[in-house]
């Protein structure tokens, strides 16, 4: 038996792969349980205070905000387009006026979509504005390349 235990590998306290806990160098490194308990109590108090503050903020959010704040928040979320441009030029003062304006633009977009649907997707005579711009800039790029080639060949 003595020979078998002699041949087995010994665990080292310096090897992090060993499952044994490393001994502490001195007793002053032992965790102070009172200090840990005090820190946990302070953290619990801070969490309680933060929850109270969040509850107060939630109450403030629920109360009736002014129309101007709501309108500005809505404009921040809008994508650039006809409605955004219209609202940028003349900002409405009331929520109901804004709703009326939005309803008008929604109706215009629905009519335009229905008109495009009646024409069909295969209407090659009419292109969407974005594709016209892309083709237009593409033609400009081709023209400038031709001009460069002509100048080089001269």
PDB file of C-alpha atoms in Angstrom:
ATOM      1  CA  UNK A   1       0.000   0.000   0.000  1.00  0.00           C
ATOM      2  CA  UNK A   2       2.719   2.396   0.835  1.00  0.00           C
ATOM      3  CA  UNK A   3       4.247   1.827  -2.584  1.00  0.00           C
ATOM      4  CA  UNK A   4       0.939   2.531  -4.410  1.00  0.00           C
ATOM      5  CA  UNK A   5       0.330   5.828  -2.629  1.00  0.00           C
ATOM      6  CA  UNK A   6       3.908   6.792  -3.375  1.00  0.00           C
ATOM      7  CA  UNK A   7       3.319   6.367  -7.146  1.00  0.00           C
ATOM      8  CA  UNK A   8       0.076   8.390  -7.263  1.00  0.00           C
ATOM      9  CA  UNK A   9       0.357  12.061  -8.234  1.00  0.00           C
ATOM     10  CA  UNK A  10       0.214  14.530  -5.397  1.00  0.00           C
ATOM     11  CA  UNK A  11      -2.170  17.491  -5.513  1.00  0.00           C
ATOM     12  CA  UNK A  12      -0.487  20.827  -5.499  1.00  0.00           C
ATOM     13  CA  UNK A  13      -2.027  23.881  -3.846  1.00  0.00           C
ATOM     14  CA  UNK A  14      -0.442  26.023  -6.567  1.00  0.00           C
ATOM     15  CA  UNK A  15      -2.251  24.229  -9.409  1.00  0.00           C
ATOM     16  CA  UNK A  16      -5.606  25.926 -10.163  1.00  0.00           C
ATOM     17  CA  UNK A  17      -6.913  22.751 -11.787  1.00  0.00           C
ATOM     18  CA  UNK A  18      -6.922  20.889  -8.490  1.00  0.00           C
ATOM     19  CA  UNK A  19     -10.254  20.773  -6.682  1.00  0.00           C
ATOM     20  CA  UNK A  20      -8.782  21.439  -3.262  1.00  0.00           C
ATOM     21  CA  UNK A  21      -9.141  24.844  -1.666  1.00  0.00           C
ATOM     22  CA  UNK A  22      -5.922  26.731  -1.182  1.00  0.00           C
ATOM     23  CA  UNK A  23      -4.899  27.444   2.371  1.00  0.00           C
ATOM     24  CA  UNK A  24      -4.825  31.097   3.430  1.00  0.00           C
ATOM     25  CA  UNK A  25      -1.510  32.652   4.255  1.00  0.00           C
ATOM     26  CA  UNK A  26      -2.749  34.149   7.524  1.00  0.00           C
ATOM     27  CA  UNK A  27      -5.936  34.594   9.510  1.00  0.00           C
ATOM     28  CA  UNK A  28      -6.324  38.275   8.548  1.00  0.00           C
ATOM     29  CA  UNK A  29      -7.400  37.177   5.049  1.00  0.00           C
ATOM     30  CA  UNK A  30     -10.482  35.436   6.430  1.00  0.00           C
ATOM     31  CA  UNK A  31     -13.684  37.261   5.407  1.00  0.00           C
ATOM     32  CA  UNK A  32     -15.171  39.537   8.009  1.00  0.00           C
ATOM     33  CA  UNK A  33     -18.748  38.266   8.347  1.00  0.00           C
ATOM     34  CA  UNK A  34     -19.915  41.405  10.132  1.00  0.00           C
ATOM     35  CA  UNK A  35     -18.584  43.573   7.308  1.00  0.00           C
ATOM     36  CA  UNK A  36     -20.251  41.421   4.656  1.00  0.00           C
ATOM     37  CA  UNK A  37     -23.556  41.525   6.560  1.00  0.00           C
ATOM     38  CA  UNK A  38     -23.306  45.323   6.857  1.00  0.00           C
ATOM     39  CA  UNK A  39     -22.574  45.707   3.108  1.00  0.00           C
ATOM     40  CA  UNK A  40     -25.521  43.464   2.221  1.00  0.00           C
ATOM     41  CA  UNK A  41     -27.783  45.569   4.463  1.00  0.00           C
ATOM     42  CA  UNK A  42     -26.568  48.789   2.775  1.00  0.00           C
ATOM     43  CA  UNK A  43     -27.170  47.313  -0.688  1.00  0.00           C
ATOM     44  CA  UNK A  44     -30.682  46.271   0.330  1.00  0.00           C
ATOM     45  CA  UNK A  45     -31.366  49.832   1.558  1.00  0.00           C
ATOM     46  CA  UNK A  46     -30.080  51.302  -1.733  1.00  0.00           C
ATOM     47  CA  UNK A  47     -32.293  48.942  -3.736  1.00  0.00           C
ATOM     48  CA  UNK A  48     -35.284  49.946  -1.604  1.00  0.00           C
ATOM     49  CA  UNK A  49     -34.582  53.658  -2.223  1.00  0.00           C
ATOM     50  CA  UNK A  50     -34.171  53.081  -5.983  1.00  0.00           C
ATOM     51  CA  UNK A  51     -37.487  51.216  -6.119  1.00  0.00           C
ATOM     52  CA  UNK A  52     -39.210  54.127  -4.367  1.00  0.00           C
ATOM     53  CA  UNK A  53     -37.692  56.609  -6.833  1.00  0.00           C
ATOM     54  CA  UNK A  54     -38.746  54.462  -9.803  1.00  0.00           C
ATOM     55  CA  UNK A  55     -42.290  54.255  -8.420  1.00  0.00           C
ATOM     56  CA  UNK A  56     -42.428  58.061  -8.142  1.00  0.00           C
ATOM     57  CA  UNK A  57     -41.144  58.440 -11.708  1.00  0.00           C
ATOM     58  CA  UNK A  58     -43.762  55.980 -12.959  1.00  0.00           C
ATOM     59  CA  UNK A  59     -46.490  58.065 -11.321  1.00  0.00           C
ATOM     60  CA  UNK A  60     -45.122  61.189 -13.016  1.00  0.00           C
ATOM     61  CA  UNK A  61     -45.154  59.439 -16.394  1.00  0.00           C
ATOM     62  CA  UNK A  62     -48.798  58.422 -15.996  1.00  0.00           C
ATOM     63  CA  UNK A  63     -49.997  61.936 -15.201  1.00  0.00           C
ATOM     64  CA  UNK A  64     -51.256  64.067 -18.095  1.00  0.00           C
ATOM     65  CA  UNK A  65     -48.216  65.391 -19.995  1.00  0.00           C
ATOM     66  CA  UNK A  66     -48.504  68.577 -21.995  1.00  0.00           C
ATOM     67  CA  UNK A  67     -49.465  68.264 -25.666  1.00  0.00           C
ATOM     68  CA  UNK A  68     -46.239  69.912 -26.793  1.00  0.00           C
ATOM     69  CA  UNK A  69     -44.109  67.251 -25.061  1.00  0.00           C
ATOM     70  CA  UNK A  70     -46.136  64.430 -26.625  1.00  0.00           C
ATOM     71  CA  UNK A  71     -45.940  66.022 -30.096  1.00  0.00           C
ATOM     72  CA  UNK A  72     -42.168  66.500 -29.863  1.00  0.00           C
ATOM     73  CA  UNK A  73     -41.719  62.902 -28.669  1.00  0.00           C
ATOM     74  CA  UNK A  74     -43.798  61.660 -31.594  1.00  0.00           C
ATOM     75  CA  UNK A  75     -41.766  63.720 -34.071  1.00  0.00           C
ATOM     76  CA  UNK A  76     -38.571  62.152 -32.716  1.00  0.00           C
ATOM     77  CA  UNK A  77     -39.885  58.725 -33.711  1.00  0.00           C
ATOM     78  CA  UNK A  78     -41.044  59.664 -37.214  1.00  0.00           C
ATOM     79  CA  UNK A  79     -39.168  58.636 -40.317  1.00  0.00           C
ATOM     80  CA  UNK A  80     -38.374  61.393 -42.824  1.00  0.00           C
ATOM     81  CA  UNK A  81     -41.265  61.799 -45.225  1.00  0.00           C
ATOM     82  CA  UNK A  82     -44.210  64.000 -46.138  1.00  0.00           C
ATOM     83  CA  UNK A  83     -45.754  64.023 -42.660  1.00  0.00           C
ATOM     84  CA  UNK A  84     -42.417  64.736 -40.990  1.00  0.00           C
ATOM     85  CA  UNK A  85     -41.733  67.627 -43.376  1.00  0.00           C
ATOM     86  CA  UNK A  86     -45.198  69.060 -42.802  1.00  0.00           C
ATOM     87  CA  UNK A  87     -44.857  68.864 -39.028  1.00  0.00           C
ATOM     88  CA  UNK A  88     -41.383  70.400 -39.169  1.00  0.00           C
ATOM     89  CA  UNK A  89     -42.680  73.429 -41.070  1.00  0.00           C
ATOM     90  CA  UNK A  90     -45.635  74.104 -38.777  1.00  0.00           C
ATOM     91  CA  UNK A  91     -45.748  72.373 -35.412  1.00  0.00           C
ATOM     92  CA  UNK A  92     -49.300  71.857 -34.220  1.00  0.00           C
ATOM     93  CA  UNK A  93     -50.140  73.047 -30.731  1.00  0.00           C
ATOM     94  CA  UNK A  94     -52.785  70.503 -29.761  1.00  0.00           C
ATOM     95  CA  UNK A  95     -52.945  66.738 -29.826  1.00  0.00           C
ATOM     96  CA  UNK A  96     -56.275  66.718 -31.680  1.00  0.00           C
ATOM     97  CA  UNK A  97     -54.875  68.919 -34.484  1.00  0.00           C
ATOM     98  CA  UNK A  98     -51.937  66.547 -34.820  1.00  0.00           C
ATOM     99  CA  UNK A  99     -54.266  63.540 -34.994  1.00  0.00           C
ATOM    100  CA  UNK A 100     -56.282  65.241 -37.758  1.00  0.00           C
ATOM    101  CA  UNK A 101     -53.115  65.952 -39.746  1.00  0.00           C
ATOM    102  CA  UNK A 102     -51.865  62.382 -39.291  1.00  0.00           C
ATOM    103  CA  UNK A 103     -55.230  60.967 -40.408  1.00  0.00           C
ATOM    104  CA  UNK A 104     -55.071  63.070 -43.590  1.00  0.00           C
ATOM    105  CA  UNK A 105     -51.591  61.813 -44.445  1.00  0.00           C
ATOM    106  CA  UNK A 106     -52.608  58.217 -43.747  1.00  0.00           C
ATOM    107  CA  UNK A 107     -55.566  58.605 -46.118  1.00  0.00           C
ATOM    108  CA  UNK A 108     -53.277  60.071 -48.815  1.00  0.00           C
ATOM    109  CA  UNK A 109     -50.838  57.164 -48.448  1.00  0.00           C
ATOM    110  CA  UNK A 110     -53.666  54.604 -48.679  1.00  0.00           C
ATOM    111  CA  UNK A 111     -54.983  56.241 -51.857  1.00  0.00           C
ATOM    112  CA  UNK A 112     -51.515  56.269 -53.406  1.00  0.00           C
ATOM    113  CA  UNK A 113     -51.022  52.605 -52.500  1.00  0.00           C
ATOM    114  CA  UNK A 114     -54.399  51.652 -53.998  1.00  0.00           C
ATOM    115  CA  UNK A 115     -53.530  53.573 -57.161  1.00  0.00           C
ATOM    116  CA  UNK A 116     -50.211  51.729 -57.458  1.00  0.00           C
ATOM    117  CA  UNK A 117     -52.037  48.427 -56.908  1.00  0.00           C
ATOM    118  CA  UNK A 118     -54.486  49.171 -59.746  1.00  0.00           C
ATOM    119  CA  UNK A 119     -51.675  50.031 -62.126  1.00  0.00           C
ATOM    120  CA  UNK A 120     -49.856  46.836 -61.315  1.00  0.00           C
ATOM    121  CA  UNK A 121     -46.259  46.161 -60.553  1.00  0.00           C
ATOM    122  CA  UNK A 122     -45.376  45.609 -64.217  1.00  0.00           C
ATOM    123  CA  UNK A 123     -45.957  49.233 -65.193  1.00  0.00           C
ATOM    124  CA  UNK A 124     -42.576  49.963 -66.751  1.00  0.00           C
ATOM    125  CA  UNK A 125     -43.482  53.557 -67.666  1.00  0.00           C
ATOM    126  CA  UNK A 126     -43.708  54.704 -64.067  1.00  0.00           C
ATOM    127  CA  UNK A 127     -40.792  54.191 -61.698  1.00  0.00           C
ATOM    128  CA  UNK A 128     -40.649  54.854 -57.995  1.00  0.00           C
ATOM    129  CA  UNK A 129     -38.747  58.048 -57.051  1.00  0.00           C
ATOM    130  CA  UNK A 130     -35.924  56.116 -55.380  1.00  0.00           C
ATOM    131  CA  UNK A 131     -35.223  53.998 -58.463  1.00  0.00           C
ATOM    132  CA  UNK A 132     -35.263  57.093 -60.667  1.00  0.00           C
ATOM    133  CA  UNK A 133     -32.634  58.690 -58.469  1.00  0.00           C
ATOM    134  CA  UNK A 134     -30.474  55.581 -58.500  1.00  0.00           C
ATOM    135  CA  UNK A 135     -30.701  55.300 -62.278  1.00  0.00           C
ATOM    136  CA  UNK A 136     -30.080  59.009 -62.661  1.00  0.00           C
ATOM    137  CA  UNK A 137     -26.934  58.926 -60.530  1.00  0.00           C
ATOM    138  CA  UNK A 138     -25.856  55.753 -62.291  1.00  0.00           C
ATOM    139  CA  UNK A 139     -26.129  57.538 -65.643  1.00  0.00           C
ATOM    140  CA  UNK A 140     -24.164  60.449 -64.272  1.00  0.00           C
ATOM    141  CA  UNK A 141     -21.422  58.116 -63.116  1.00  0.00           C
ATOM    142  CA  UNK A 142     -21.334  56.423 -66.525  1.00  0.00           C
ATOM    143  CA  UNK A 143     -21.144  59.785 -68.277  1.00  0.00           C
ATOM    144  CA  UNK A 144     -18.283  60.940 -66.113  1.00  0.00           C
ATOM    145  CA  UNK A 145     -16.406  57.683 -66.789  1.00  0.00           C
ATOM    146  CA  UNK A 146     -16.899  58.204 -70.540  1.00  0.00           C
ATOM    147  CA  UNK A 147     -15.586  61.741 -70.299  1.00  0.00           C
ATOM    148  CA  UNK A 148     -12.517  60.524 -68.422  1.00  0.00           C
ATOM    149  CA  UNK A 149     -11.879  57.874 -71.074  1.00  0.00           C
ATOM    150  CA  UNK A 150     -12.241  60.442 -73.863  1.00  0.00           C
ATOM    151  CA  UNK A 151      -9.773  62.768 -72.174  1.00  0.00           C
ATOM    152  CA  UNK A 152      -7.271  59.937 -71.680  1.00  0.00           C
ATOM    153  CA  UNK A 153      -7.587  58.797 -75.306  1.00  0.00           C
ATOM    154  CA  UNK A 154      -7.004  62.335 -76.667  1.00  0.00           C
TER     155      UNK A 154
END
